[in-house]
Coordinates of C-alpha atoms in Angstrom, one line a residue:
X1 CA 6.1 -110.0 -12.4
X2 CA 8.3 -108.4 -14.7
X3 CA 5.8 -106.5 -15.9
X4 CA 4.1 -105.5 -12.5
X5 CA 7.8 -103.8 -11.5
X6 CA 7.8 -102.0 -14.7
X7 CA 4.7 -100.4 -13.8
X8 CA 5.7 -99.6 -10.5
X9 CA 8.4 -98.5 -11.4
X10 CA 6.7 -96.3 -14.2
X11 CA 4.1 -95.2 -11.0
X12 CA 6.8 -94.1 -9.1
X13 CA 9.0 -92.1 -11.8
X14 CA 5.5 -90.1 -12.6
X15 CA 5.0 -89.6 -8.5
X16 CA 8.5 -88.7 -8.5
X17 CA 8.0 -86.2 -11.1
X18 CA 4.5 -84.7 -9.9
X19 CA 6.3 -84.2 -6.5
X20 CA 8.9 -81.9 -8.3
X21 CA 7.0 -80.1 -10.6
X22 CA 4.5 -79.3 -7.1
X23 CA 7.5 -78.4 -5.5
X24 CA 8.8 -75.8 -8.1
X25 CA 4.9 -74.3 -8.6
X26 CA 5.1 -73.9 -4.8
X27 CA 8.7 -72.9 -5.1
X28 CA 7.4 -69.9 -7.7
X29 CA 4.2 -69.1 -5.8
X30 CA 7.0 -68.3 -2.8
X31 CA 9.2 -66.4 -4.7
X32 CA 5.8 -64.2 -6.0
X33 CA 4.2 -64.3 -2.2
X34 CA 8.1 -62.8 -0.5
X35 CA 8.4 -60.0 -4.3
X36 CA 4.8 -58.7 -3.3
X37 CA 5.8 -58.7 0.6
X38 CA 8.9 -57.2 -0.3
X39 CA 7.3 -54.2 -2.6
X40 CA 4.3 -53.6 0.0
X41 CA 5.8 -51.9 2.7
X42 CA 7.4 -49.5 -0.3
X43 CA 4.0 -48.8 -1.7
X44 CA 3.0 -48.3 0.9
X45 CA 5.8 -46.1 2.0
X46 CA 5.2 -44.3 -1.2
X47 CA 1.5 -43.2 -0.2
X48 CA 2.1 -42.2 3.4
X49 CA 5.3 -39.8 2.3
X50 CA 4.6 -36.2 2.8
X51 CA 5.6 -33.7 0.5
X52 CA 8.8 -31.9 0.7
X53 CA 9.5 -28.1 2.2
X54 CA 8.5 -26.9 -1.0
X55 CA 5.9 -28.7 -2.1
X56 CA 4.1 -27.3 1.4
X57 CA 5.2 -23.8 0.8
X58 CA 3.9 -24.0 -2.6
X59 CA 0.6 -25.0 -1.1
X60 CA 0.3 -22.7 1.3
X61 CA 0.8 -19.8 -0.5
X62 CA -0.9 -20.6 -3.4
X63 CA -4.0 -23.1 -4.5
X64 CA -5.4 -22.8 -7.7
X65 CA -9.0 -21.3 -7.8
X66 CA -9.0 -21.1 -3.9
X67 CA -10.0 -17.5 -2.0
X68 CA -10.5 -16.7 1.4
X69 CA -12.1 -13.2 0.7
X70 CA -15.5 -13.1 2.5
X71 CA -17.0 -9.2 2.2
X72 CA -18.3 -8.0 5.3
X73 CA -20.5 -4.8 5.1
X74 CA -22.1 -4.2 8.6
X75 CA -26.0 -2.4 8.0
X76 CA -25.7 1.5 8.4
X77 CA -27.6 2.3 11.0
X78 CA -27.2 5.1 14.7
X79 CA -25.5 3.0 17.3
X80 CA -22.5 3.0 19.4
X81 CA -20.3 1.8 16.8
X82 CA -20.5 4.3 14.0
X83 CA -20.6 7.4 16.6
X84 CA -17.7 5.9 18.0
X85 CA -15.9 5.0 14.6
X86 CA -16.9 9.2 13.3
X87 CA -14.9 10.0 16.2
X88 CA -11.9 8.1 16.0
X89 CA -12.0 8.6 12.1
X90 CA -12.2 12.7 12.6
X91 CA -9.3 12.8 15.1
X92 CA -7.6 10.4 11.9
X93 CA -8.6 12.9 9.1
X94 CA -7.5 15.3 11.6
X95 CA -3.7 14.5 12.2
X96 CA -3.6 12.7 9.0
X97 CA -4.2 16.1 7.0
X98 CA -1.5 18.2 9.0
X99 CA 1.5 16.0 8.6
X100 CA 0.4 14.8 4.7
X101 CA -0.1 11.4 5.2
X102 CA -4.0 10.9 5.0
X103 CA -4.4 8.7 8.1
X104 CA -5.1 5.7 6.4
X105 CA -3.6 3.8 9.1
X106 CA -6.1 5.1 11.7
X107 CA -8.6 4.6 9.7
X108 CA -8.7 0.9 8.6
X109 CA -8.4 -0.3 12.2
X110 CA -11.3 2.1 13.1
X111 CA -13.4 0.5 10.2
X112 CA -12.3 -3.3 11.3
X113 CA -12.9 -3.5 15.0
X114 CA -14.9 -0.6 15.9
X115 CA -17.6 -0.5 12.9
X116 CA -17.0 -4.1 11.8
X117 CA -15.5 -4.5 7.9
X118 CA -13.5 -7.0 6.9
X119 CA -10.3 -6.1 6.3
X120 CA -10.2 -5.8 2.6
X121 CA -13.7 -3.5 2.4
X122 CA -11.4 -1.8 5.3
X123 CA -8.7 -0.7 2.9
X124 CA -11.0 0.3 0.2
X125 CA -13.5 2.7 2.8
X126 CA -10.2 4.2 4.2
X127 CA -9.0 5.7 0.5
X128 CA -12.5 7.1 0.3
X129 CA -12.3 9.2 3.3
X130 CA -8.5 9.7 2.1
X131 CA -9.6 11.2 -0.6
X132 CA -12.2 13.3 0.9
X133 CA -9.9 14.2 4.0
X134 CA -6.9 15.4 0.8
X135 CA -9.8 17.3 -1.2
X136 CA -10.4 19.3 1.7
X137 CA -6.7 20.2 2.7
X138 CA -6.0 21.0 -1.0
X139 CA -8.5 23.2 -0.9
X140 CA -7.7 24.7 2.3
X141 CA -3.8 25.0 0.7
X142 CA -4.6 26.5 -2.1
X143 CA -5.3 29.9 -0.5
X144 CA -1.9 29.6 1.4
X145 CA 2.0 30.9 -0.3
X146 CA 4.9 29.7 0.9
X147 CA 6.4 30.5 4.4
X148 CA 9.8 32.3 3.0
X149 CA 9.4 32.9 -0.3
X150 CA 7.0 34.3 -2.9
X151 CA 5.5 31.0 -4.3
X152 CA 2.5 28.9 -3.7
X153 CA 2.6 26.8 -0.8
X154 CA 2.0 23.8 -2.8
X155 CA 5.4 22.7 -5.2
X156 CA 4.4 22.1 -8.7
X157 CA 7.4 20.7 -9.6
X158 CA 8.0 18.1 -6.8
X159 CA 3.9 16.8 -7.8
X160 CA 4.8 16.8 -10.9
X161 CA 8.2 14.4 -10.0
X162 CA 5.9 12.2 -8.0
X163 CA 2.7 12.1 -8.7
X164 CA 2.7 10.1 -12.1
X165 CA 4.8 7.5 -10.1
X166 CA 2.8 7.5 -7.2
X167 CA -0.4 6.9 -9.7
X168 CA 1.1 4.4 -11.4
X169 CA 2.0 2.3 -8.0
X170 CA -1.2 2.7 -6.8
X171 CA -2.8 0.6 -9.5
X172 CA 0.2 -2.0 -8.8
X173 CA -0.8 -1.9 -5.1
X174 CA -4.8 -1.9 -5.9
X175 CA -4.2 -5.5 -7.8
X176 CA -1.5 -6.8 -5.2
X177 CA -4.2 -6.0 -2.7
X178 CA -6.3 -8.7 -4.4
X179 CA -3.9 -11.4 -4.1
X180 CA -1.7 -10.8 -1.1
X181 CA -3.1 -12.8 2.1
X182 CA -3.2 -10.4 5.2
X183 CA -0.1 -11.4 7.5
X184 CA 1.7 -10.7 4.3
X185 CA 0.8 -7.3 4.2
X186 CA 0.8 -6.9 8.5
X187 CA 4.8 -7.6 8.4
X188 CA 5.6 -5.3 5.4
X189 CA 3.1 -2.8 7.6
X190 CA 5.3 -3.1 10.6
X191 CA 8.9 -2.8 9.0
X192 CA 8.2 0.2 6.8
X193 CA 6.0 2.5 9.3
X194 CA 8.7 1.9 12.3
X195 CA 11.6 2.7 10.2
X196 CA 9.8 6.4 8.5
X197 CA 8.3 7.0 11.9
X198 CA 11.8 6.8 13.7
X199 CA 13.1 8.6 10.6
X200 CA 10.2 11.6 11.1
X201 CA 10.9 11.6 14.4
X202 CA 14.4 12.3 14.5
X203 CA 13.9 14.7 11.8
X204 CA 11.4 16.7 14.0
X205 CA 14.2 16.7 16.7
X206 CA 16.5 18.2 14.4
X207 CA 14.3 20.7 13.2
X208 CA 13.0 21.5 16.9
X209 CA 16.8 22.3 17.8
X210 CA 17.7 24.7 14.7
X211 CA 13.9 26.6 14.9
X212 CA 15.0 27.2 19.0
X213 CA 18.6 28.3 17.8
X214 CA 17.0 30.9 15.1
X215 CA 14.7 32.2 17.7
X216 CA 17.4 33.1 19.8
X217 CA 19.6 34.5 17.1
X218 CA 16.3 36.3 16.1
X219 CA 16.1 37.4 19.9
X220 CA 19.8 39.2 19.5
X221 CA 19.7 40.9 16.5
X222 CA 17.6 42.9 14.9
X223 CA 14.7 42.2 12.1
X224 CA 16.7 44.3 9.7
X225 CA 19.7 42.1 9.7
X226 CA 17.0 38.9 9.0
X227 CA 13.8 39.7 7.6
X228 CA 12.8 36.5 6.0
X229 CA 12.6 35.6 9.9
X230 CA 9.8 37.1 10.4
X231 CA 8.3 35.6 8.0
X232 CA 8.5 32.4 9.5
X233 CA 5.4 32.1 11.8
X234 CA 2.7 32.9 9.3
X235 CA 1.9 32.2 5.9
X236 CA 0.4 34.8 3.9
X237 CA -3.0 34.3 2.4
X238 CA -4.1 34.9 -1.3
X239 CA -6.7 34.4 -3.6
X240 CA -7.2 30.9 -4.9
X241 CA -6.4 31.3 -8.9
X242 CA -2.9 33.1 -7.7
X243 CA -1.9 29.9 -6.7
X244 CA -2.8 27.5 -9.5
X245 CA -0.2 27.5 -12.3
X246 CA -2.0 26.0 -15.0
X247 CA 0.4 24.2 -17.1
X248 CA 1.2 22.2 -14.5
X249 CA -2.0 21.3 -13.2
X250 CA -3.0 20.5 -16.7
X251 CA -0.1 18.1 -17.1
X252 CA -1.5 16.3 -13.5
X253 CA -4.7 16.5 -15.1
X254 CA -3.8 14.7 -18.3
X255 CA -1.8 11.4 -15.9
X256 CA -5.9 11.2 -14.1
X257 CA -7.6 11.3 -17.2
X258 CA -5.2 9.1 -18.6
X259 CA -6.0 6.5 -16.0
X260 CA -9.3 7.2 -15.3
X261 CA -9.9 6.3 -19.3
X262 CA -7.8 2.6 -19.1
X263 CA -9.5 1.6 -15.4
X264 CA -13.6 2.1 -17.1
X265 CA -12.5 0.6 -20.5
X266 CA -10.6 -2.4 -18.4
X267 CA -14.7 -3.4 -17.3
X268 CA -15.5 -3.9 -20.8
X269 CA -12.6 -6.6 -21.2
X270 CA -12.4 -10.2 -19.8
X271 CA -9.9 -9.9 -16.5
X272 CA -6.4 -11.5 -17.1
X273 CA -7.0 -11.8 -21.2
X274 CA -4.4 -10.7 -23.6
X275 CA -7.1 -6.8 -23.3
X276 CA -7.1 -6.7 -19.9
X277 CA -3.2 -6.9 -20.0
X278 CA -2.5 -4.5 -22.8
X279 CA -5.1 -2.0 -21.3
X280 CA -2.7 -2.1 -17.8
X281 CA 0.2 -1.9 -20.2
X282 CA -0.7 1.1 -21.3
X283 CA -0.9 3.3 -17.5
X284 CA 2.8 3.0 -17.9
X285 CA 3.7 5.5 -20.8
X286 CA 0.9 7.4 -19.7
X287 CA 3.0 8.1 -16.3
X288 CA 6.2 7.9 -17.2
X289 CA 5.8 11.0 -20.1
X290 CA 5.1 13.3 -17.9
X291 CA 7.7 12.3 -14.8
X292 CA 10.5 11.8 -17.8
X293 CA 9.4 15.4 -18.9
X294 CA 10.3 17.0 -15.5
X295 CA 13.0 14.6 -14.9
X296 CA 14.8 16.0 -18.1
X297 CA 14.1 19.5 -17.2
X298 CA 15.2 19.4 -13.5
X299 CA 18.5 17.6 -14.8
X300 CA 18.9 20.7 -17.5
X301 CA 18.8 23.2 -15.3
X302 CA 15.6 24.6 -16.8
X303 CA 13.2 23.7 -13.4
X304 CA 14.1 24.1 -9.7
X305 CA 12.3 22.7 -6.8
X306 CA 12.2 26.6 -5.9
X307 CA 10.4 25.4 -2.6
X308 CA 14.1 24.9 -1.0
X309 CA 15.0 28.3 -1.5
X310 CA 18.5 29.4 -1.8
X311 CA 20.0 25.5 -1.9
X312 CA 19.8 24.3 -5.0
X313 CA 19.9 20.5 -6.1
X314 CA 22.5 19.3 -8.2
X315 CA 20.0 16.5 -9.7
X316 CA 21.7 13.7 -11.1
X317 CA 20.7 10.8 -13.0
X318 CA 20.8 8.0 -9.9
X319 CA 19.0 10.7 -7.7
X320 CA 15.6 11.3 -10.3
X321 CA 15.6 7.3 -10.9
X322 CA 15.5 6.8 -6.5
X323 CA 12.9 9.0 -6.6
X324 CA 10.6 8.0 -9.2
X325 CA 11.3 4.5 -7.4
X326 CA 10.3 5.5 -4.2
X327 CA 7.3 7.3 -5.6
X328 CA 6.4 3.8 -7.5
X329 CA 6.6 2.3 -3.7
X330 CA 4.7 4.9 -2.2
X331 CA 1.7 4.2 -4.2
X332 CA 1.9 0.5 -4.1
X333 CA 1.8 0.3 -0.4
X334 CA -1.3 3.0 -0.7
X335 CA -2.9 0.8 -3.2
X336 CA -2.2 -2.3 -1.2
X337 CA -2.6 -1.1 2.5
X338 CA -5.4 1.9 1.9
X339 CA -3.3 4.4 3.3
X340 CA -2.0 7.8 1.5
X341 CA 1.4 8.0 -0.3
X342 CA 2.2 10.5 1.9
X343 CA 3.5 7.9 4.6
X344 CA 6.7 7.6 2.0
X345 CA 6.3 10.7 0.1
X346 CA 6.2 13.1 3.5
X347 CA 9.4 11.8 5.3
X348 CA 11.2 11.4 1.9
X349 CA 10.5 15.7 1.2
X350 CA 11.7 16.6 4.4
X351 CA 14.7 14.6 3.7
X352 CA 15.3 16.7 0.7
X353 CA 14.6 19.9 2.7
X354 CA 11.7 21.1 1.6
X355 CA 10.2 23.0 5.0
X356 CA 7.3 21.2 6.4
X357 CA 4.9 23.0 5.5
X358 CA 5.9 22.3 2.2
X359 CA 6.0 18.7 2.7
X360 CA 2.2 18.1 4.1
X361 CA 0.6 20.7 1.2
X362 CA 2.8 19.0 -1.7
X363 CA 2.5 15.3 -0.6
X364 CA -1.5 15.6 -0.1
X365 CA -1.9 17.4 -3.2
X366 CA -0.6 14.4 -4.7
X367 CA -2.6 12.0 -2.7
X368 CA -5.8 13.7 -4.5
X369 CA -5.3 12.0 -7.8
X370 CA -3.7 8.5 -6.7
X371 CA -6.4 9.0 -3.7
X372 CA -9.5 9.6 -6.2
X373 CA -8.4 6.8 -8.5
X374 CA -7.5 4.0 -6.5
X375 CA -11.0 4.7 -5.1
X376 CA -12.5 4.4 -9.0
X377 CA -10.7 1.2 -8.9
X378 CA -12.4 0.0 -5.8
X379 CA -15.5 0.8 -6.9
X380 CA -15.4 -0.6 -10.3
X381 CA -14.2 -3.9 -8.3
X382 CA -17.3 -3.4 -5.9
X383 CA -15.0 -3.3 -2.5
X384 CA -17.6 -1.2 -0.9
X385 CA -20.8 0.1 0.0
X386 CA -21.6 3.5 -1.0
X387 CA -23.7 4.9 1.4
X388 CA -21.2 4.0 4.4
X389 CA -18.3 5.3 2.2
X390 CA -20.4 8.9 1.2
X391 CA -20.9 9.3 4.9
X392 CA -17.3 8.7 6.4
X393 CA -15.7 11.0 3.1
X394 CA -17.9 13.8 4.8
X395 CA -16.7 13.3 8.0
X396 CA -13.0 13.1 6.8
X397 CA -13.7 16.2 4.9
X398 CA -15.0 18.2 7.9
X399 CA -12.0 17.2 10.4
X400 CA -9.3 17.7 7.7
X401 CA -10.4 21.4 7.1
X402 CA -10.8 21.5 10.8
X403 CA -7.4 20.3 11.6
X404 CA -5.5 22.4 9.2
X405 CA -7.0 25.6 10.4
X406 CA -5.7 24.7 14.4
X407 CA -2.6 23.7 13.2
X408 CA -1.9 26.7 11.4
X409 CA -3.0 28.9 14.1
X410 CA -0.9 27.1 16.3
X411 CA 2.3 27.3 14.4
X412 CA 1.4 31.2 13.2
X413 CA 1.4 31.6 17.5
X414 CA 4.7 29.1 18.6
X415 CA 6.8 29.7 15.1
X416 CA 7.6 26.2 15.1
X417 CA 6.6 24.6 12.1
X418 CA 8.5 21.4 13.3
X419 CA 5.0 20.6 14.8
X420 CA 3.7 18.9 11.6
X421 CA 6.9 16.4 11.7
X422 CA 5.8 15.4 15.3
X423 CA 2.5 15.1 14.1
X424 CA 3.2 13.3 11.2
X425 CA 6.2 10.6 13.4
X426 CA 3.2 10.7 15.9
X427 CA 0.2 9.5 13.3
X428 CA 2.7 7.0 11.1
X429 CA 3.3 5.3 14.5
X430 CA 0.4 4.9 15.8
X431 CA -1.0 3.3 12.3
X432 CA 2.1 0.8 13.1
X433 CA 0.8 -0.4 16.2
X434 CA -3.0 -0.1 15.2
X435 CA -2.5 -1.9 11.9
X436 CA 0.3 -4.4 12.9
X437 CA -2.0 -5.3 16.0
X438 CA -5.3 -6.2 13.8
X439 CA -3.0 -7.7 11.1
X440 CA -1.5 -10.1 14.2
X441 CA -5.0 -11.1 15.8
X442 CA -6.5 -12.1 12.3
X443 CA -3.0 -13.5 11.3
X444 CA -3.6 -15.8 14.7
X445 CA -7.5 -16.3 14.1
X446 CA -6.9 -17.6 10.8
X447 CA -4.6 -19.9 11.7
X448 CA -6.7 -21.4 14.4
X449 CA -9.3 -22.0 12.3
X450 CA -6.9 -24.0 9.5
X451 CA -8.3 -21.0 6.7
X452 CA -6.4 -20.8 3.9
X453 CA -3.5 -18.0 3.7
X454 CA -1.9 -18.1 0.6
X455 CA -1.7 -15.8 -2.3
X456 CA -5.7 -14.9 -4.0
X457 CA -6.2 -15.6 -8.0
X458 CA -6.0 -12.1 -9.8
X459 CA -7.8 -13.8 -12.1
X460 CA -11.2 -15.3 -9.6
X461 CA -14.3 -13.0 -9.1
X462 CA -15.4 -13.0 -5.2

């Protein structure tokens, strides 16, 4: 019996103990089952966050490797749309070429809803007739001296100021063209053409109000007392050569060459290797040598802008460095909207008070060379079709020439020169409200359509 207890009594310790040690395995299997239930919701937390402000601005603007540039070349052929487009685009090349701006911004919106481009092939067509329309008026200028004085109607010395800068801006704008997204470049658009159209308008005003005061001044006394005033309503016509000076033509030569040279070797390197980047490097000296050189002599003393006549400009230091930057500008919104330099470059002369006349001749001369090399660089990036660009340059030509010639017969009969400011307020506003609007609509169809609408890879071939 004795015995018999022990073992129960041995059975019972052992149960005892089996019911603990089941008790603590259940107690640890607990503790695991409530940790994992107390980390799930966290993981799970973890996964379903969304990323912060940044992080989606970061994404939006920019994804590696993605681009959103589709080329759209509509077949040439005689319909509706491309008699309707050679209209719109003469009337362009037309007002464009009197007030010195081009008429870039007619001419992209003409190309994008009327004849059907996308907007980048858009931008790229539109320097090509810039550069025809600018060709034409140069040309046409060339022949023409100077309202008041005995010069060339065309400044020299302001080209050579700005035309290096404007050159080198362009090439910035060609590449920011390539990466910026379109709504980017609508709301720049919008700001900067209200505020120099306002500005040309004003200035129009002002000149308006002092050409009706001289006319009655010229109404009291006589043409003895003020014979530069009768001067005013014509310009004299010479024989081209008369008007080229040489040296400086040959310095604006050497800037295009200069360019021309670093944009065809550029196709022979990889784009974005350590080349390509020494090869862009190298449009800077190129430009700045020659601005420097008439920076230097306009600060000496030894060069005038003889355009203004009489007034001469005390140039300073601060002054030549705002204009060089403001020439920079001007080509970088030509490169990166297609438009001329003018739209900058023309408002900016008058402000100096060079006479309008002046202003057009002096700001489309320069918009030859940045013109005729920002179209090299489209080409050489294949932005557009040839034969649709040859065709539109020769309707650009025609209208430019024709335009010029009414203009100047119409100022030669009013006297009132103030005409190509009005003009040129009238054409930078309308390119506001063309190019803002189609920027806007693609702005909205894009984001309808969830399409990407960040910034494009320099770097990635379309």
């Amino acid at each position: 019996m004795a015995q018999l207890g022990m073992n129960q009594r041995t059975l019972a310790t052992a149960a005892v103990c089996m019911v603990l040690l089941c008790l603590l395995v259940m107690n640890d299997v607990a503790s695991a089952e409530r940790s994992l239930k107390d980390k799930e919701p966290e993981v799970v937390f973890k996964r379903e966050m969304k990323p912060g402000v940044l992080a989606r601005i970061s994404h939006f603007l920019w994804q590696s490797g993605e681009s959103s540039y589709e080329p759209v070349w509509p077949d040439m052929k005689f319909d509706w749309r491309i008699i309707v487009g050679s209209i719109v685009g003469f009337f362009g090349a037309a007002l464009g070429s009197v007030g010195g701006v081009g008429g870039g911004g007619i001419f992209v919106p003409m190309l994008t809803l009327i004849i059907g481009f996308d907007p980048k092939s858009s931008t790229a067509i539109s320097k090509c007739m810039i550069m025809g329309a600018a060709g034409s008026t140069v040309y046409y200028n060339l022949r023409l001296r100077h309202p008041t004085l005995d010069m060339p109607l065309i400044d020299y010395d302001l080209a050579l100021l700005f035309q290096p800068m404007l050159m080198l801006g362009i090439s910035i704008g060609v590449a920011f063209n390539v990466m910026f997204a379109d709504w980017m470049v609508t709301i720049l658009l919008i700001i900067l053409f209200i505020g120099t159209s306002t500005k040309a308008l004003f200035k129009g005003i002002d000149t308006w109000k002092k050409e009706t005061m001289m006319k009655k001044v010229k109404i009291s006394m006589t043409q003895l007392l003020l014979p530069t005033l009768s001067k005013q309503p014509s310009i004299l016509q010479v024989p081209l050569l008369r008007n080229i000076y040489w040296k400086e033509l040959a310095l604006l030569l050497y800037v295009w060459v200069g360019f021309l040279i670093v944009q065809l070797v550029k196709t022979y390197v990889k784009t974005c290797s350590v080349a390509y980047w020494i090869l862009n490097a190298l449009q800077v000296p190129i430009a700045v040598s020659v601005t420097l050189f008439e920076a230097i002599c306009l600060y000496k003393g030894t060069r005038v802008v003889a355009s203004k006549g009489k007034e001469i400009t005390n140039w300073k230091l601060h002054m030549i460095f705002l204009y060089c930057c403001c020439g920079i500008i001007a080509g970088m919104v030509g490169g990166l909207l297609g438009l001329g330099g003018g739209f900058i470059l023309g408002p900016l002369f008058l402000e100096l008070g060079i006479p309008p006349q002046v202003a057009s001749a002096t700001s489309t001369f320069a918009m030859v060379f940045s013109s005729s090399m920002s179209v090299v660089q489209y080409y050489l990036l294949k932005r557009f079709p040839v034969p649709y660009a040859a065709y539109l340059v020769l309707v650009a030509t025609i209208a430019a020439f024709t335009g010029q010639h009414v203009v100047r017969k119409i100022i030669a009969l009013l006297g009132r020169a103030s005409i190509i400011i009005f003009i040129l307020a009238l054409t930078i506003f309308v390119s506001a409200i063309s190019l803002g609007g189609v920027g806007i609509a693609n702005m909205i169809e894009k984001l309808e359509n969830n399409e990407y609408m960040g910034f494009e890879n320099l770097c990635y071939k379309s």
